[in-house]
Amino acid sequence: MALQLGPFLTSKTMKSLSFKLPSNANPSRGSPKSMSSNLGYGSTSKENVKKPSVPRREARVPVTHSMPPEKIEIFKSMEDWAEKNVLVHLKPVENCWQPQDFLPNAASDGFEEQVRELRERAKEIPDDNFVALVGSMITEEALPTYQTMLNTLDGVRDETASSPTPWAVWTRAWTAEENRHGDLLNKYLYLSGRVDMKRIERTIQYLIGAGMDPQTENSPYLFFIYTSFQERATSISHGNTGRLAKAHGDMKLAHICGTISSDEKRHEAAYTKIIEKLFDIDPDGTVLALANMMRKRITMPAHLMYDGCDHNIFSHYSAVVQRLGVYTAKDYADVLEFLVGRWKVENLTGLSAEGRRAQDYVCSLVPKIRRLEERASERAKETLTIPFSWISDRQVKL
Ligand SMILES: [Fe+2]
Ligand SMILES: [Fe+2]
């Protein structure tokens, strides 16, 4: 998946983009209201207990298992459909590319020469492009968290780690496909010699340790909306990173990014198809879920990123990708516009009064986000430069 983003916006920009509205989660299941706590990190009442040193962060009381239990049956009844319509978006392993297809072959005589060539090409790529690439790689490398997320979902989780249901088969095979993304980018970045691998590896360890908080409440409705959004966003960001590599003359890196981007697009097709089917079966429940996720805003899976020194590394990285045009607030609006059209949300009929309100909200959201984004980008003209640990503390403009 991964990547990317729910975005992209600097903390300053995020403040000005105040379209984050209250969640409509069921209050009886716990308030989603933000509160200052630390989810087991930083100082707590058990001050002296040794804990991983990660920064304090805003946390909320999690809402869990918000999908009514009877809806689990919907996913059971979709299994034949999923077998025929979702699993077709997986590629047979034998037809899949592998990281080795794009990397110097350590078992060949030409290995040193191939590495030298890779490093020569990498010299032409600016530091800020490396920051974007490293952020993508770290996000991909937090894959254990995403598989965990999928296996928290009611009605579709893999109950045994080898369950034969199509939902479980998808989750495992999707994870196996995704696993190649972080692997390839990691090896490329290591060989490039342009980055501080130890500090990147430390960031990955912190991130996997921290997890993620997409506020999807164990609901496959909410999480498959999230993954539809994320797969498309990731495809866009890898594609744009590839275009930057091409502009700096590294056609091999451009090919790597383009290849990963097209995997993400295939995953997007599967997840958007699931939501399309849910709109057929349960239009009311699905449009309410879509409005729910959009009110919360789709956050990047790597939003709990920390590198051991910069407490705002995630917003700094987001600012760099926004400035480079790798993933921007405009992309966020574009993804939403695409999905609303793809699922024909405007044409839904037979909705309850609450469902119609959700439909109106979702359909009016894109122009609102675009207006807010334009105003925010007019204001956010400051040119801060900060050091990034990932590139040996060299300075990069935000
Ligand atoms: Fe993906
Ligand atoms: Fe990926």
mmCIF file of C-alpha atoms and ligand atoms in Angstrom:
data_model
loop_
_atom_site.group_PDB
_atom_site.id
_atom_site.type_symbol
_atom_site.label_atom_id
_atom_site.label_comp_id
_atom_site.label_asym_id
_atom_site.label_seq_id
_atom_site.Cartn_x
_atom_site.Cartn_y
_atom_site.Cartn_z
ATOM 1 C CA MET A 1 0.000 0.000 0.000
ATOM 2 C CA ALA A 2 1.334 2.182 1.382
ATOM 3 C CA LEU A 3 2.022 4.800 1.012
ATOM 4 C CA GLN A 4 0.969 7.237 0.993
ATOM 5 C CA LEU A 5 -0.632 9.685 2.260
ATOM 6 C CA GLY A 6 -3.327 11.332 3.852
ATOM 7 C CA PRO A 7 -1.186 13.736 3.309
ATOM 8 C CA PHE A 8 1.029 15.890 2.753
ATOM 9 C CA LEU A 9 0.064 18.913 4.587
ATOM 10 C CA THR A 10 2.370 20.684 6.966
ATOM 11 C CA SER A 11 1.022 21.125 10.448
ATOM 12 C CA LYS A 12 0.624 24.799 9.656
ATOM 13 C CA THR A 13 -1.336 24.075 6.504
ATOM 14 C CA MET A 14 -3.397 21.484 8.299
ATOM 15 C CA LYS A 15 -4.496 24.054 10.818
ATOM 16 C CA SER A 16 -5.710 26.307 8.067
ATOM 17 C CA LEU A 17 -7.436 23.449 6.248
ATOM 18 C CA SER A 18 -10.086 23.081 8.873
ATOM 19 C CA PHE A 19 -12.263 20.632 7.016
ATOM 20 C CA LYS A 20 -11.737 17.965 9.631
ATOM 21 C CA LEU A 21 -15.177 17.656 11.140
ATOM 22 C CA PRO A 22 -16.290 15.642 14.149
ATOM 23 C CA SER A 23 -16.547 11.906 13.649
ATOM 24 C CA ASN A 24 -20.045 10.435 13.558
ATOM 25 C CA ALA A 25 -18.966 7.329 15.400
ATOM 26 C CA ASN A 26 -21.422 5.762 17.780
ATOM 27 C CA PRO A 27 -20.891 7.574 21.085
ATOM 28 C CA SER A 28 -22.044 4.556 23.043
ATOM 29 C CA ARG A 29 -18.931 2.788 21.832
ATOM 30 C CA GLY A 30 -16.634 5.469 23.151
ATOM 31 C CA SER A 31 -15.964 9.012 22.140
ATOM 32 C CA PRO A 32 -13.529 9.554 19.290
ATOM 33 C CA LYS A 33 -12.749 12.978 20.660
ATOM 34 C CA SER A 34 -9.090 13.849 20.623
ATOM 35 C CA MET A 35 -7.420 13.865 23.949
ATOM 36 C CA SER A 36 -3.945 14.348 25.152
ATOM 37 C CA SER A 37 -2.595 10.960 26.058
ATOM 38 C CA ASN A 38 0.263 8.851 24.939
ATOM 39 C CA LEU A 39 -0.933 5.382 24.064
ATOM 40 C CA GLY A 40 1.730 3.787 26.134
ATOM 41 C CA TYR A 41 4.546 5.953 24.891
ATOM 42 C CA GLY A 42 6.347 8.815 26.532
ATOM 43 C CA SER A 43 5.609 9.534 30.178
ATOM 44 C CA THR A 44 2.535 7.963 31.736
ATOM 45 C CA SER A 45 1.378 7.282 35.242
ATOM 46 C CA LYS A 46 3.974 4.523 35.341
ATOM 47 C CA GLU A 47 6.646 7.116 34.695
ATOM 48 C CA ASN A 48 9.617 4.953 35.368
ATOM 49 C CA VAL A 49 8.686 1.956 33.305
ATOM 50 C CA LYS A 50 11.138 1.654 30.408
ATOM 51 C CA LYS A 51 9.411 2.330 27.117
ATOM 52 C CA PRO A 52 10.541 2.959 23.583
ATOM 53 C CA SER A 53 11.516 6.582 23.335
ATOM 54 C CA VAL A 54 9.037 7.934 20.845
ATOM 55 C CA PRO A 55 7.457 11.358 20.915
ATOM 56 C CA ARG A 56 4.219 12.173 22.631
ATOM 57 C CA ARG A 57 1.341 12.303 20.254
ATOM 58 C CA GLU A 58 -2.291 13.168 20.290
ATOM 59 C CA ALA A 59 -4.326 10.059 20.737
ATOM 60 C CA ARG A 60 -8.000 9.430 20.955
ATOM 61 C CA VAL A 61 -10.086 6.842 22.695
ATOM 62 C CA PRO A 62 -10.384 4.240 19.945
ATOM 63 C CA VAL A 63 -13.793 3.271 18.606
ATOM 64 C CA THR A 64 -13.832 -0.471 18.006
ATOM 65 C CA HIS A 65 -16.167 -2.960 16.336
ATOM 66 C CA SER A 66 -18.633 -0.262 15.254
ATOM 67 C CA MET A 67 -20.094 -2.370 12.424
ATOM 68 C CA PRO A 68 -23.351 -4.007 13.570
ATOM 69 C CA PRO A 69 -22.736 -7.773 13.943
ATOM 70 C CA GLU A 70 -25.475 -8.654 11.430
ATOM 71 C CA LYS A 71 -23.435 -6.967 8.701
ATOM 72 C CA ILE A 72 -20.758 -9.621 9.095
ATOM 73 C CA GLU A 73 -23.196 -11.805 7.123
ATOM 74 C CA ILE A 74 -22.859 -9.453 4.154
ATOM 75 C CA PHE A 75 -19.173 -10.328 3.877
ATOM 76 C CA LYS A 76 -19.887 -14.031 4.301
ATOM 77 C CA SER A 77 -22.438 -13.823 1.472
ATOM 78 C CA MET A 78 -19.897 -12.022 -0.735
ATOM 79 C CA GLU A 79 -17.322 -14.819 -0.609
ATOM 80 C CA ASP A 80 -18.173 -16.411 -3.976
ATOM 81 C CA TRP A 81 -18.272 -12.992 -5.541
ATOM 82 C CA ALA A 82 -14.903 -12.084 -3.970
ATOM 83 C CA GLU A 83 -13.367 -15.316 -5.240
ATOM 84 C CA LYS A 84 -14.310 -14.396 -8.817
ATOM 85 C CA ASN A 85 -13.995 -10.620 -8.685
ATOM 86 C CA VAL A 86 -11.310 -9.699 -6.180
ATOM 87 C CA LEU A 87 -8.740 -12.486 -6.412
ATOM 88 C CA VAL A 88 -8.473 -11.899 -10.183
ATOM 89 C CA HIS A 89 -6.557 -8.729 -9.343
ATOM 90 C CA LEU A 90 -3.701 -10.750 -7.889
ATOM 91 C CA LYS A 91 -0.904 -11.813 -10.201
ATOM 92 C CA PRO A 92 0.400 -15.390 -10.159
ATOM 93 C CA VAL A 93 3.746 -15.395 -8.355
ATOM 94 C CA GLU A 94 5.544 -16.782 -11.399
ATOM 95 C CA ASN A 95 4.379 -13.775 -13.456
ATOM 96 C CA CYS A 96 5.377 -11.212 -10.837
ATOM 97 C CA TRP A 97 8.448 -9.042 -11.024
ATOM 98 C CA GLN A 98 10.915 -9.426 -8.161
ATOM 99 C CA PRO A 99 13.276 -6.806 -6.712
ATOM 100 C CA GLN A 100 16.233 -8.662 -8.212
ATOM 101 C CA ASP A 101 14.902 -7.835 -11.723
ATOM 102 C CA PHE A 102 15.806 -4.174 -11.089
ATOM 103 C CA LEU A 103 18.986 -4.464 -9.046
ATOM 104 C CA PRO A 104 22.625 -5.347 -9.625
ATOM 105 C CA ASN A 105 23.022 -9.107 -9.437
ATOM 106 C CA ALA A 106 25.429 -9.935 -6.624
ATOM 107 C CA ALA A 107 25.920 -13.411 -8.071
ATOM 108 C CA SER A 108 27.216 -12.065 -11.390
ATOM 109 C CA ASP A 109 30.705 -10.961 -12.447
ATOM 110 C CA GLY A 110 29.389 -7.550 -13.453
ATOM 111 C CA PHE A 111 28.050 -6.752 -9.989
ATOM 112 C CA GLU A 112 30.607 -4.082 -9.009
ATOM 113 C CA GLU A 113 30.242 -2.349 -12.359
ATOM 114 C CA GLN A 114 26.436 -2.365 -12.101
ATOM 115 C CA VAL A 115 26.642 -0.884 -8.596
ATOM 116 C CA ARG A 116 29.020 1.820 -9.845
ATOM 117 C CA GLU A 117 26.555 2.703 -12.618
ATOM 118 C CA LEU A 118 23.656 2.834 -10.170
ATOM 119 C CA ARG A 119 25.641 5.168 -7.921
ATOM 120 C CA GLU A 120 26.634 7.401 -10.839
ATOM 121 C CA ARG A 121 22.988 7.780 -11.832
ATOM 122 C CA ALA A 122 21.967 8.433 -8.196
ATOM 123 C CA LYS A 123 24.481 11.316 -7.971
ATOM 124 C CA GLU A 124 22.275 13.343 -10.324
ATOM 125 C CA ILE A 125 19.222 13.090 -8.066
ATOM 126 C CA PRO A 126 18.731 15.980 -5.624
ATOM 127 C CA ASP A 127 18.531 15.429 -1.873
ATOM 128 C CA ASP A 128 14.872 16.423 -1.650
ATOM 129 C CA ASN A 129 13.991 13.683 -4.144
ATOM 130 C CA PHE A 130 15.808 11.238 -1.864
ATOM 131 C CA VAL A 131 13.745 12.433 1.099
ATOM 132 C CA ALA A 132 10.585 11.658 -0.897
ATOM 133 C CA LEU A 133 11.921 8.242 -1.891
ATOM 134 C CA VAL A 134 13.007 7.359 1.628
ATOM 135 C CA GLY A 135 9.580 8.359 2.998
ATOM 136 C CA SER A 136 7.921 6.096 0.425
ATOM 137 C CA MET A 137 10.254 3.247 1.273
ATOM 138 C CA ILE A 138 9.684 3.607 5.024
ATOM 139 C CA THR A 139 5.936 3.641 4.441
ATOM 140 C CA GLU A 140 6.175 0.470 2.361
ATOM 141 C CA GLU A 141 8.403 -1.172 4.965
ATOM 142 C CA ALA A 142 5.735 -0.739 7.651
ATOM 143 C CA LEU A 143 3.817 -3.527 5.904
ATOM 144 C CA PRO A 144 3.437 -5.645 9.076
ATOM 145 C CA THR A 145 1.159 -2.904 10.403
ATOM 146 C CA TYR A 146 -1.054 -2.981 7.309
ATOM 147 C CA GLN A 147 -1.479 -6.739 7.437
ATOM 148 C CA THR A 148 -2.306 -6.402 11.123
ATOM 149 C CA MET A 149 -4.919 -3.763 10.249
ATOM 150 C CA LEU A 150 -6.555 -6.051 7.677
ATOM 151 C CA ASN A 151 -6.685 -8.809 10.256
ATOM 152 C CA THR A 152 -8.518 -6.620 12.748
ATOM 153 C CA LEU A 153 -11.488 -6.299 10.388
ATOM 154 C CA ASP A 154 -14.749 -7.954 11.414
ATOM 155 C CA GLY A 155 -16.066 -10.447 8.867
ATOM 156 C CA VAL A 156 -12.979 -10.611 6.644
ATOM 157 C CA ARG A 157 -10.010 -11.245 8.945
ATOM 158 C CA ASP A 158 -7.714 -14.212 8.409
ATOM 159 C CA GLU A 159 -8.678 -16.321 11.428
ATOM 160 C CA THR A 160 -5.802 -18.798 11.245
ATOM 161 C CA ALA A 161 -3.032 -17.184 9.144
ATOM 162 C CA SER A 162 -3.820 -19.769 6.460
ATOM 163 C CA SER A 163 -7.598 -19.471 6.208
ATOM 164 C CA PRO A 164 -8.999 -20.467 2.792
ATOM 165 C CA THR A 165 -11.672 -17.699 2.631
ATOM 166 C CA PRO A 166 -11.142 -15.382 -0.333
ATOM 167 C CA TRP A 167 -10.810 -12.431 2.046
ATOM 168 C CA ALA A 168 -7.925 -14.140 3.863
ATOM 169 C CA VAL A 169 -6.354 -15.331 0.618
ATOM 170 C CA TRP A 170 -6.468 -11.760 -0.661
ATOM 171 C CA THR A 171 -4.915 -10.335 2.510
ATOM 172 C CA ARG A 172 -1.977 -12.741 2.466
ATOM 173 C CA ALA A 173 -1.312 -12.481 -1.263
ATOM 174 C CA TRP A 174 -1.716 -8.705 -1.243
ATOM 175 C CA THR A 175 0.823 -8.531 1.585
ATOM 176 C CA ALA A 176 3.191 -10.769 -0.368
ATOM 177 C CA GLU A 177 2.898 -8.509 -3.423
ATOM 178 C CA GLU A 178 3.427 -5.381 -1.329
ATOM 179 C CA ASN A 179 6.442 -6.915 0.374
ATOM 180 C CA ARG A 180 8.430 -6.516 -2.831
ATOM 181 C CA HIS A 181 7.902 -2.712 -2.830
ATOM 182 C CA GLY A 182 9.759 -1.914 0.373
ATOM 183 C CA ASP A 183 12.327 -4.575 -0.409
ATOM 184 C CA LEU A 184 13.185 -3.091 -3.799
ATOM 185 C CA LEU A 185 13.274 0.541 -2.651
ATOM 186 C CA ASN A 186 15.306 -0.410 0.423
ATOM 187 C CA LYS A 187 17.960 -2.191 -1.630
ATOM 188 C CA TYR A 188 18.087 0.581 -4.218
ATOM 189 C CA LEU A 189 18.552 3.233 -1.527
ATOM 190 C CA TYR A 190 21.232 1.178 0.229
ATOM 191 C CA LEU A 191 23.223 0.738 -2.969
ATOM 192 C CA SER A 192 22.828 4.397 -3.967
ATOM 193 C CA GLY A 193 25.143 5.471 -1.139
ATOM 194 C CA ARG A 194 23.191 8.715 -0.857
ATOM 195 C CA VAL A 195 21.320 8.029 2.367
ATOM 196 C CA ASP A 196 21.991 7.214 6.030
ATOM 197 C CA MET A 197 20.657 3.670 6.154
ATOM 198 C CA LYS A 198 21.018 3.210 9.894
ATOM 199 C CA ARG A 199 18.829 6.208 10.676
ATOM 200 C CA ILE A 200 16.314 5.114 8.051
ATOM 201 C CA GLU A 201 16.233 1.612 9.540
ATOM 202 C CA ARG A 202 15.712 3.153 12.965
ATOM 203 C CA THR A 203 12.743 5.123 11.579
ATOM 204 C CA ILE A 204 11.251 1.904 10.200
ATOM 205 C CA GLN A 205 11.647 0.191 13.546
ATOM 206 C CA TYR A 206 9.969 3.086 15.358
ATOM 207 C CA LEU A 207 7.148 3.179 12.831
ATOM 208 C CA ILE A 208 6.346 -0.531 12.990
ATOM 209 C CA GLY A 209 6.510 -0.249 16.772
ATOM 210 C CA ALA A 210 4.092 2.693 16.741
ATOM 211 C CA GLY A 211 1.504 1.197 14.339
ATOM 212 C CA MET A 212 -1.126 3.369 12.697
ATOM 213 C CA ASP A 213 -4.461 4.925 13.570
ATOM 214 C CA PRO A 214 -6.714 5.230 10.522
ATOM 215 C CA GLN A 215 -9.862 5.257 12.728
ATOM 216 C CA THR A 216 -11.501 2.454 10.816
ATOM 217 C CA GLU A 217 -13.094 0.814 13.854
ATOM 218 C CA ASN A 218 -12.597 -2.836 12.722
ATOM 219 C CA SER A 219 -15.101 -2.129 9.955
ATOM 220 C CA PRO A 220 -14.322 -3.462 6.468
ATOM 221 C CA TYR A 221 -16.601 -0.733 5.099
ATOM 222 C CA LEU A 222 -14.359 1.942 6.591
ATOM 223 C CA PHE A 223 -11.048 0.212 5.953
ATOM 224 C CA PHE A 224 -11.740 -0.756 2.344
ATOM 225 C CA ILE A 225 -12.682 2.874 1.686
ATOM 226 C CA TYR A 226 -9.373 3.799 3.301
ATOM 227 C CA THR A 227 -7.422 1.287 1.196
ATOM 228 C CA SER A 228 -9.201 2.373 -2.009
ATOM 229 C CA PHE A 229 -8.063 5.895 -1.279
ATOM 230 C CA GLN A 230 -4.556 4.890 -0.221
ATOM 231 C CA GLU A 231 -3.803 2.582 -3.125
ATOM 232 C CA ARG A 232 -4.737 5.322 -5.577
ATOM 233 C CA ALA A 233 -2.765 7.913 -3.612
ATOM 234 C CA THR A 234 0.235 5.594 -3.506
ATOM 235 C CA SER A 235 0.047 4.931 -7.189
ATOM 236 C CA ILE A 236 0.071 8.684 -7.813
ATOM 237 C CA SER A 237 3.006 9.336 -5.507
ATOM 238 C CA HIS A 238 5.195 6.505 -6.832
ATOM 239 C CA GLY A 239 4.337 7.641 -10.366
ATOM 240 C CA ASN A 240 5.353 11.229 -9.600
ATOM 241 C CA THR A 241 8.564 10.092 -7.886
ATOM 242 C CA GLY A 242 9.368 8.146 -11.052
ATOM 243 C CA ARG A 243 8.786 11.238 -13.184
ATOM 244 C CA LEU A 244 11.235 13.194 -11.026
ATOM 245 C CA ALA A 245 13.849 10.419 -11.386
ATOM 246 C CA LYS A 246 13.348 10.520 -15.154
ATOM 247 C CA ALA A 247 13.765 14.298 -15.188
ATOM 248 C CA HIS A 248 17.141 13.796 -13.467
ATOM 249 C CA GLY A 249 18.176 11.150 -15.953
ATOM 250 C CA ASP A 250 17.787 8.000 -13.840
ATOM 251 C CA MET A 251 15.653 5.881 -16.132
ATOM 252 C CA LYS A 252 16.178 2.747 -14.049
ATOM 253 C CA LEU A 253 14.832 4.386 -10.912
ATOM 254 C CA ALA A 254 11.968 5.817 -12.977
ATOM 255 C CA HIS A 255 11.194 2.280 -14.111
ATOM 256 C CA ILE A 256 11.283 1.005 -10.514
ATOM 257 C CA CYS A 257 8.829 3.675 -9.356
ATOM 258 C CA GLY A 258 6.568 3.158 -12.375
ATOM 259 C CA THR A 259 6.469 -0.589 -11.780
ATOM 260 C CA ILE A 260 5.511 -0.172 -8.125
ATOM 261 C CA SER A 261 2.941 2.431 -9.128
ATOM 262 C CA SER A 262 1.215 0.004 -11.476
ATOM 263 C CA ASP A 263 0.996 -2.633 -8.716
ATOM 264 C CA GLU A 264 -0.753 -0.064 -6.526
ATOM 265 C CA LYS A 265 -3.179 0.658 -9.348
ATOM 266 C CA ARG A 266 -4.068 -3.040 -9.552
ATOM 267 C CA HIS A 267 -4.683 -3.084 -5.810
ATOM 268 C CA GLU A 268 -6.805 0.034 -6.109
ATOM 269 C CA ALA A 269 -8.944 -1.779 -8.697
ATOM 270 C CA ALA A 270 -9.624 -4.606 -6.224
ATOM 271 C CA TYR A 271 -10.477 -2.401 -3.258
ATOM 272 C CA THR A 272 -12.668 -0.004 -5.249
ATOM 273 C CA LYS A 273 -14.530 -3.010 -6.660
ATOM 274 C CA ILE A 274 -15.317 -4.236 -3.135
ATOM 275 C CA ILE A 275 -16.744 -0.844 -2.219
ATOM 276 C CA GLU A 276 -18.675 -0.691 -5.498
ATOM 277 C CA LYS A 277 -20.260 -4.049 -4.579
ATOM 278 C CA LEU A 278 -21.065 -2.794 -1.074
ATOM 279 C CA PHE A 279 -22.798 0.214 -2.637
ATOM 280 C CA ASP A 280 -24.980 -2.300 -4.558
ATOM 281 C CA ILE A 281 -25.792 -4.438 -1.528
ATOM 282 C CA ASP A 282 -26.007 -1.763 1.164
ATOM 283 C CA PRO A 283 -26.035 1.749 -0.324
ATOM 284 C CA ASP A 284 -27.057 3.399 2.915
ATOM 285 C CA GLY A 285 -24.390 1.736 5.060
ATOM 286 C CA THR A 286 -21.716 2.384 2.439
ATOM 287 C CA VAL A 287 -22.447 6.055 1.880
ATOM 288 C CA LEU A 288 -22.520 6.585 5.655
ATOM 289 C CA ALA A 289 -19.139 4.859 5.885
ATOM 290 C CA LEU A 290 -17.734 7.046 3.100
ATOM 291 C CA ALA A 291 -18.962 10.235 4.788
ATOM 292 C CA ASN A 292 -17.581 8.960 8.095
ATOM 293 C CA MET A 293 -14.096 8.436 6.624
ATOM 294 C CA MET A 294 -14.097 11.768 4.813
ATOM 295 C CA ARG A 295 -15.105 13.611 7.976
ATOM 296 C CA LYS A 296 -12.131 12.048 9.735
ATOM 297 C CA ARG A 297 -9.891 12.696 6.743
ATOM 298 C CA ILE A 298 -7.740 9.958 5.282
ATOM 299 C CA THR A 299 -4.412 10.058 7.094
ATOM 300 C CA MET A 300 -1.209 8.614 5.747
ATOM 301 C CA PRO A 301 -0.442 5.138 7.034
ATOM 302 C CA ALA A 302 2.979 6.396 8.169
ATOM 303 C CA HIS A 303 1.625 9.317 10.171
ATOM 304 C CA LEU A 304 3.219 8.006 13.394
ATOM 305 C CA MET A 305 6.675 8.170 11.840
ATOM 306 C CA TYR A 306 9.627 9.129 14.058
ATOM 307 C CA ASP A 307 13.355 9.032 13.288
ATOM 308 C CA GLY A 308 14.694 9.292 16.833
ATOM 309 C CA CYS A 309 15.389 13.032 16.693
ATOM 310 C CA ASP A 310 12.809 15.043 14.713
ATOM 311 C CA HIS A 311 9.442 15.027 16.451
ATOM 312 C CA ASN A 312 7.838 16.481 13.330
ATOM 313 C CA ILE A 313 9.535 14.249 10.780
ATOM 314 C CA PHE A 314 6.202 13.220 9.295
ATOM 315 C CA SER A 315 4.974 16.754 8.658
ATOM 316 C CA HIS A 316 8.425 17.761 7.389
ATOM 317 C CA TYR A 317 8.466 14.841 4.967
ATOM 318 C CA SER A 318 4.867 15.670 3.949
ATOM 319 C CA ALA A 319 5.874 19.269 3.254
ATOM 320 C CA VAL A 320 8.721 18.113 1.003
ATOM 321 C CA VAL A 321 6.508 15.784 -1.055
ATOM 322 C CA GLN A 322 3.889 18.529 -1.322
ATOM 323 C CA ARG A 323 6.496 21.030 -2.568
ATOM 324 C CA LEU A 324 7.981 18.538 -5.043
ATOM 325 C CA GLY A 325 4.516 17.679 -6.367
ATOM 326 C CA VAL A 326 4.973 14.015 -5.413
ATOM 327 C CA TYR A 327 1.746 14.037 -3.431
ATOM 328 C CA THR A 328 -0.204 17.211 -2.823
ATOM 329 C CA ALA A 329 -3.421 18.511 -1.335
ATOM 330 C CA LYS A 330 -4.679 18.763 -4.905
ATOM 331 C CA ASP A 331 -4.024 15.033 -5.342
ATOM 332 C CA TYR A 332 -6.108 14.379 -2.227
ATOM 333 C CA ALA A 333 -9.046 16.235 -3.789
ATOM 334 C CA ASP A 334 -8.441 14.478 -7.135
ATOM 335 C CA VAL A 335 -8.508 11.034 -5.505
ATOM 336 C CA LEU A 336 -11.752 11.840 -3.715
ATOM 337 C CA GLU A 337 -13.309 13.226 -6.894
ATOM 338 C CA PHE A 338 -12.288 10.096 -8.786
ATOM 339 C CA LEU A 339 -13.731 7.734 -6.153
ATOM 340 C CA VAL A 340 -17.015 9.642 -5.822
ATOM 341 C CA GLY A 341 -17.390 9.351 -9.604
ATOM 342 C CA ARG A 342 -16.204 5.723 -9.707
ATOM 343 C CA TRP A 343 -18.829 4.720 -7.143
ATOM 344 C CA LYS A 344 -21.500 6.970 -8.731
ATOM 345 C CA VAL A 345 -22.299 8.412 -5.307
ATOM 346 C CA GLU A 346 -24.337 11.218 -6.840
ATOM 347 C CA ASN A 347 -26.739 8.746 -8.485
ATOM 348 C CA LEU A 348 -27.517 6.670 -5.384
ATOM 349 C CA THR A 349 -31.251 6.329 -4.797
ATOM 350 C CA GLY A 350 -33.464 4.824 -2.110
ATOM 351 C CA LEU A 351 -31.346 6.218 0.721
ATOM 352 C CA SER A 352 -32.598 6.994 4.225
ATOM 353 C CA ALA A 353 -32.685 10.632 5.331
ATOM 354 C CA GLU A 354 -29.322 10.088 7.059
ATOM 355 C CA GLY A 355 -27.950 8.431 3.932
ATOM 356 C CA ARG A 356 -29.065 11.386 1.786
ATOM 357 C CA ARG A 357 -27.328 13.777 4.151
ATOM 358 C CA ALA A 358 -24.138 11.701 3.885
ATOM 359 C CA GLN A 359 -24.490 11.670 0.077
ATOM 360 C CA ASP A 360 -24.894 15.465 -0.007
ATOM 361 C CA TYR A 361 -21.915 15.906 2.288
ATOM 362 C CA VAL A 362 -19.631 13.673 0.222
ATOM 363 C CA CYS A 363 -20.746 15.170 -3.106
ATOM 364 C CA SER A 364 -20.153 18.725 -1.921
ATOM 365 C CA LEU A 365 -16.748 17.996 -0.416
ATOM 366 C CA VAL A 366 -14.400 18.159 -3.417
ATOM 367 C CA PRO A 367 -14.993 21.840 -4.302
ATOM 368 C CA LYS A 368 -14.733 22.729 -0.596
ATOM 369 C CA ILE A 369 -11.388 20.967 -0.248
ATOM 370 C CA ARG A 370 -10.109 22.618 -3.422
ATOM 371 C CA ARG A 371 -11.080 26.089 -2.185
ATOM 372 C CA LEU A 372 -9.449 25.505 1.204
ATOM 373 C CA GLU A 373 -6.346 24.088 -0.425
ATOM 374 C CA GLU A 374 -6.011 27.113 -2.725
ATOM 375 C CA ARG A 375 -6.312 29.508 0.195
ATOM 376 C CA ALA A 376 -3.830 27.483 2.264
ATOM 377 C CA SER A 377 -1.255 27.341 -0.509
ATOM 378 C CA GLU A 378 -1.499 31.121 -0.955
ATOM 379 C CA ARG A 379 -0.717 31.560 2.729
ATOM 380 C CA ALA A 380 1.957 28.871 3.015
ATOM 381 C CA LYS A 381 4.748 30.615 1.173
ATOM 382 C CA GLU A 382 7.395 30.360 3.865
ATOM 383 C CA THR A 383 10.677 28.781 2.848
ATOM 384 C CA LEU A 384 12.020 26.831 5.778
ATOM 385 C CA THR A 385 15.012 24.566 5.405
ATOM 386 C CA ILE A 386 15.691 21.745 7.858
ATOM 387 C CA PRO A 387 18.167 18.876 8.211
ATOM 388 C CA PHE A 388 16.896 15.339 7.518
ATOM 389 C CA SER A 389 18.539 12.488 9.431
ATOM 390 C CA TRP A 390 17.791 10.150 6.492
ATOM 391 C CA ILE A 391 20.311 12.008 4.343
ATOM 392 C CA SER A 392 22.993 12.531 6.996
ATOM 393 C CA ASP A 393 21.456 15.769 8.268
ATOM 394 C CA ARG A 394 21.835 17.608 4.978
ATOM 395 C CA GLN A 395 19.448 20.547 4.686
ATOM 396 C CA VAL A 396 16.310 20.315 2.565
ATOM 397 C CA LYS A 397 13.775 23.031 1.825
ATOM 398 C CA LEU A 398 10.268 22.321 3.094
HETATM 399 FE FE FE B 1 -0.638 -1.361 -2.876
HETATM 400 FE FE FE B 2 3.106 -0.618 -2.012
#
